[in-house]
Short mmCIF file of C-alpha atoms in Angstrom, two decimals:
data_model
loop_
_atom_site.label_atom_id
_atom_site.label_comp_id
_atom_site.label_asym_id
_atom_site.label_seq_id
_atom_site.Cartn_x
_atom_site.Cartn_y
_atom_site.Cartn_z
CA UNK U 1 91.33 -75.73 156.28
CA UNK U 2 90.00 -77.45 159.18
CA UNK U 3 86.85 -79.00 160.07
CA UNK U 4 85.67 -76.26 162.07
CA UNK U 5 85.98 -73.87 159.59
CA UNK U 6 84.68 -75.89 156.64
CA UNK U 7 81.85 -76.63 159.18
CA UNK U 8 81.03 -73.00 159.40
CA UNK U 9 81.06 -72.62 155.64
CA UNK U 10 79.55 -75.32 154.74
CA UNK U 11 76.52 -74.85 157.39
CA UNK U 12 74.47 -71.19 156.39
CA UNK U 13 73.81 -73.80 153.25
CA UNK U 14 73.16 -76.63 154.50
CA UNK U 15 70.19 -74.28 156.95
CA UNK U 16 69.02 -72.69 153.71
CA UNK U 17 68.62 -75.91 151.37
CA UNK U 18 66.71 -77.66 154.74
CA UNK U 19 64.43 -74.80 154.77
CA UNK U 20 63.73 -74.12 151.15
CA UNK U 21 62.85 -78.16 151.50
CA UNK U 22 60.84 -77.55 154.53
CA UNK U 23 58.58 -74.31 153.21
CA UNK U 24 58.23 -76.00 149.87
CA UNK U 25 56.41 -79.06 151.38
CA UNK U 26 54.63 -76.47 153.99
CA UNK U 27 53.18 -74.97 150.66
CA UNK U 28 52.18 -77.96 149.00
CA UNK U 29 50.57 -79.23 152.27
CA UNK U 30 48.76 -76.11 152.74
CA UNK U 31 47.53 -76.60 149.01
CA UNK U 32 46.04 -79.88 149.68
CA UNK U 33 44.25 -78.68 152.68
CA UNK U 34 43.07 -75.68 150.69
CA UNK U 35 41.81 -78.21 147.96
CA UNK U 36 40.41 -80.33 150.66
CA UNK U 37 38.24 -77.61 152.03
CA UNK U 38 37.34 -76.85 148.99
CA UNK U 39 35.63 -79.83 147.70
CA UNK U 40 34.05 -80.26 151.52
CA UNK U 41 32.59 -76.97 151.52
CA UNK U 42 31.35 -77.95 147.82
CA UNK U 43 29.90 -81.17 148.84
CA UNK U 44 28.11 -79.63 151.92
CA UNK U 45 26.40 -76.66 150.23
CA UNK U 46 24.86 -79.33 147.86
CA UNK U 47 23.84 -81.08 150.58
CA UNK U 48 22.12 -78.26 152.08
CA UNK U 49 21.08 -76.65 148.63
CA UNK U 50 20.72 -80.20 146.16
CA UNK U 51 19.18 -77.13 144.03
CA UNK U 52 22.43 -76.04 142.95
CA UNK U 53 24.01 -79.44 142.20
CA UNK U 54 23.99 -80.92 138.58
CA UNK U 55 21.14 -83.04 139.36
CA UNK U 56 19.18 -80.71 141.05
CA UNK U 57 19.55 -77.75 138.28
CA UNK U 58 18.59 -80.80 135.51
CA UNK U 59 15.29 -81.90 137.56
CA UNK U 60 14.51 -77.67 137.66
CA UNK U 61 14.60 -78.09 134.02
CA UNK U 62 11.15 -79.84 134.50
CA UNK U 63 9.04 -77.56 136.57
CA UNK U 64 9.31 -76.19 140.63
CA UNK U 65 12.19 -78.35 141.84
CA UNK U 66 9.95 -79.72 144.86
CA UNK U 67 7.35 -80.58 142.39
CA UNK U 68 9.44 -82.56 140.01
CA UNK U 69 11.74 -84.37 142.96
CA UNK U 70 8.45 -85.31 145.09
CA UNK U 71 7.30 -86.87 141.39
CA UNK U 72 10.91 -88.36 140.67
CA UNK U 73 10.71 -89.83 144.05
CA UNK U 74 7.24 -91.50 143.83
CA UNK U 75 8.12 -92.83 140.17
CA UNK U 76 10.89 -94.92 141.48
CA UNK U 77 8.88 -96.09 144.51
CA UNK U 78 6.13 -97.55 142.59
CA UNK U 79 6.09 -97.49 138.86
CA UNK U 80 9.75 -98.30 138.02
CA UNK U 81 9.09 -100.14 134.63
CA UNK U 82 13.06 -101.20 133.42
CA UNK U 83 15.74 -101.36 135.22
CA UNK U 84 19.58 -102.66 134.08
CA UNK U 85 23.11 -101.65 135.49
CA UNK U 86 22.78 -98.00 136.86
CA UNK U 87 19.37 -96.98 134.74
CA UNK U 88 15.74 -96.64 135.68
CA UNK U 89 13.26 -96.38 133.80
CA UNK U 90 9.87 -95.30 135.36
CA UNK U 91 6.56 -94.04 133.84
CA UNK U 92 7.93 -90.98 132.93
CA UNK U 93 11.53 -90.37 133.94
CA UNK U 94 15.10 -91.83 132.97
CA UNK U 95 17.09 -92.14 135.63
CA UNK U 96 20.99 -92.66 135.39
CA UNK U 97 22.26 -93.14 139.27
CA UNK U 98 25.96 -93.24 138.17
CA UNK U 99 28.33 -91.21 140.84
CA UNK U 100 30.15 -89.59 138.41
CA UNK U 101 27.04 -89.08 135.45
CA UNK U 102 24.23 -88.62 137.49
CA UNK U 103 21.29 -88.30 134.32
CA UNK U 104 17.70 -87.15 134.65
CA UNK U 105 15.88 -86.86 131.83
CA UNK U 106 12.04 -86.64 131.52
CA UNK U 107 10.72 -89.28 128.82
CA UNK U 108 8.39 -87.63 127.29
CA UNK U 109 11.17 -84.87 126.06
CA UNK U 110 13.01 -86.85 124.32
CA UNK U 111 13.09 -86.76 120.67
CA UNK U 112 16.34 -88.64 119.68
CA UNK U 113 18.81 -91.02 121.29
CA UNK U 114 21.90 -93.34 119.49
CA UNK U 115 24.10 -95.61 121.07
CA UNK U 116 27.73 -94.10 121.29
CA UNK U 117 31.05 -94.90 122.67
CA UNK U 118 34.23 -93.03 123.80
CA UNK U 119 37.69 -94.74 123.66
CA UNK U 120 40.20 -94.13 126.31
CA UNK U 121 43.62 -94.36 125.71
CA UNK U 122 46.43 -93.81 127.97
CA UNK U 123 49.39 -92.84 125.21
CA UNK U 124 48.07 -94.23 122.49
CA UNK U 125 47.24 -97.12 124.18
CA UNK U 126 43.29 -98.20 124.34
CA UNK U 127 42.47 -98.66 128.12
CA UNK U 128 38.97 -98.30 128.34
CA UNK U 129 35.42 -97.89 126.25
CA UNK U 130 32.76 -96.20 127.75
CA UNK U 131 29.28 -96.94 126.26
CA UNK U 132 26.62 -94.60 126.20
CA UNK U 133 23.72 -93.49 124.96
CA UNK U 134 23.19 -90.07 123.28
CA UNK U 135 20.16 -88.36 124.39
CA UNK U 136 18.76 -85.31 122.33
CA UNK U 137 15.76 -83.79 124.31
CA UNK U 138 12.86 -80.86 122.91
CA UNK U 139 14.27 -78.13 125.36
CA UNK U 140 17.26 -78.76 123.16
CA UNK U 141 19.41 -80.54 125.60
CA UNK U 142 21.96 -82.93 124.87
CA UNK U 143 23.07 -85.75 127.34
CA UNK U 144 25.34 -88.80 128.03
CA UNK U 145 23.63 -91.39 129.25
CA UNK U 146 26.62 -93.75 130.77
CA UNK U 147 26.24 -97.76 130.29
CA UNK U 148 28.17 -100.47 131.80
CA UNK U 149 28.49 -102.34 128.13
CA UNK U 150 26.63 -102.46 124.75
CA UNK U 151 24.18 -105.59 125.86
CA UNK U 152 22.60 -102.78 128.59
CA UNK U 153 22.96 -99.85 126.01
CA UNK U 154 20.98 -101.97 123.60
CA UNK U 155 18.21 -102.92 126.46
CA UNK U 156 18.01 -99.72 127.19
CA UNK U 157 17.45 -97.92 123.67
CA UNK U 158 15.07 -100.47 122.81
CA UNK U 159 13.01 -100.15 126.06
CA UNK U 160 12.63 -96.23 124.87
CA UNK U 161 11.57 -97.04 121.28
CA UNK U 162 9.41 -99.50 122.84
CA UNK U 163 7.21 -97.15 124.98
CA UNK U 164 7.50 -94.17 123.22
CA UNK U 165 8.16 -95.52 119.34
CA UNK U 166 7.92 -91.69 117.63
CA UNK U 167 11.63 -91.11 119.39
CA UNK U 168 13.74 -91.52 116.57
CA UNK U 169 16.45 -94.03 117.52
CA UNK U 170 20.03 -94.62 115.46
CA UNK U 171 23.07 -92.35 114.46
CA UNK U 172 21.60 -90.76 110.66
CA UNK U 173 23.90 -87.91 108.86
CA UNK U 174 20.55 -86.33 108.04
CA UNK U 175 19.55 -85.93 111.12
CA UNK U 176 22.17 -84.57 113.10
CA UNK U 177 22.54 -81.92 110.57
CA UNK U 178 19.06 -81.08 110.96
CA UNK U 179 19.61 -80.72 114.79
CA UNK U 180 22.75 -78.34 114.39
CA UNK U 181 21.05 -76.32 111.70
CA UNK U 182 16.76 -76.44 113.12
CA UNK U 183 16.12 -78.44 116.14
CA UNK U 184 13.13 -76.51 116.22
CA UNK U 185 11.89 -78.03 112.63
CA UNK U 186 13.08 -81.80 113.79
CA UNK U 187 11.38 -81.54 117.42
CA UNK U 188 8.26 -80.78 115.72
CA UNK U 189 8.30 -83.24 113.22
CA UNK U 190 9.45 -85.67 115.32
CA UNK U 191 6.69 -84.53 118.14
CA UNK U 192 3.89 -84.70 114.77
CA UNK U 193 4.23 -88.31 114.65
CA UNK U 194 2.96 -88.62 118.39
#
């Protein structure tokens, strides 16, 4: 056989395997575009509607959204009473302004919080702990309050005891029970001691 003919047997495969190639990596490209808009279009309507966002559905928690935001807003303009790492503590609000935890969490609401921590390993290996505060509230909401390291967990959770000392502050077996089983029956003990 000569080169011309193994040329012309050799080439309706050599034009198949170079397109498979080419409309595989068409379709992934597409994919990341179709990802990309994705998280734009996302990002935007929270822009337009911060209503909808994580944040925004946690401050409507509190009251009219406008309300509670103007109130937010004021609080950490002029009565901002602790502040470490990413928290804020004003008069009434805890603020977490981490990018990926955002936290808002009204003070008076909150009826238990423990210091915590979350290894993370990458197979089996420990990479990373993440400190952070376990917040229980009395619309029976539970949230993560990310630290940067124990010293500004520890600042924090004693800042909280500090101006409102009924919250009841430490991991206890007893109570966490109590929460699974009653919340109701803990948040109004807990609130009795106001």
């Amino acid at each position: 056989m000569d080169r011309e003919e193994m040329s012309e047997l050799i080439l309706p495969y050599a034009i198949q395997a170079n397109t498979s190639f080419i409309i595989i990596q068409g379709l992934f490209l597409q994919l990341a575009w179709i990802i990309i808009f994705f998280f734009t279009l996302r990002r935007l309507v929270y822009l337009l509607l911060p209503r909808l966002s994580n944040v925004g559905r946690a401050v409507a928690l509190y009251g009219k959204y406008d309300r509670v935001k103007a109130e937010i807003e004021s609080e950490l303009c002029h009565e901002v009473r602790f502040t470490t790492g990413n928290i804020i503590i004003t008069k009434s609000w805890l603020v977490n302004i981490h990018k990926l935890y955002p936290v808002i969490i009204s003070l008076d609401k909150i009826v238990w919080i423990y210091a915590d921590a979350k290894h993370i390993d990458l197979k089996g290996i420990p990479v990373r702990k993440l400190h952070y505060l376990s917040v229980k509230t009395s619309l029976k909401k539970s949230y993560r309050v990310m630290m940067g390291d124990k010293v500004e967990l520890e600042d924090v959770a004693s800042n909280l005891v500090e101006q409102y000392p009924y919250i009841v502050s430490g991991f206890h077996r007893q109570i966490r029970s109590m929460w699974k089983k009653n919340p109701d029956a803990l948040i109004a003990n807990i609130f009795s001691r106001k």
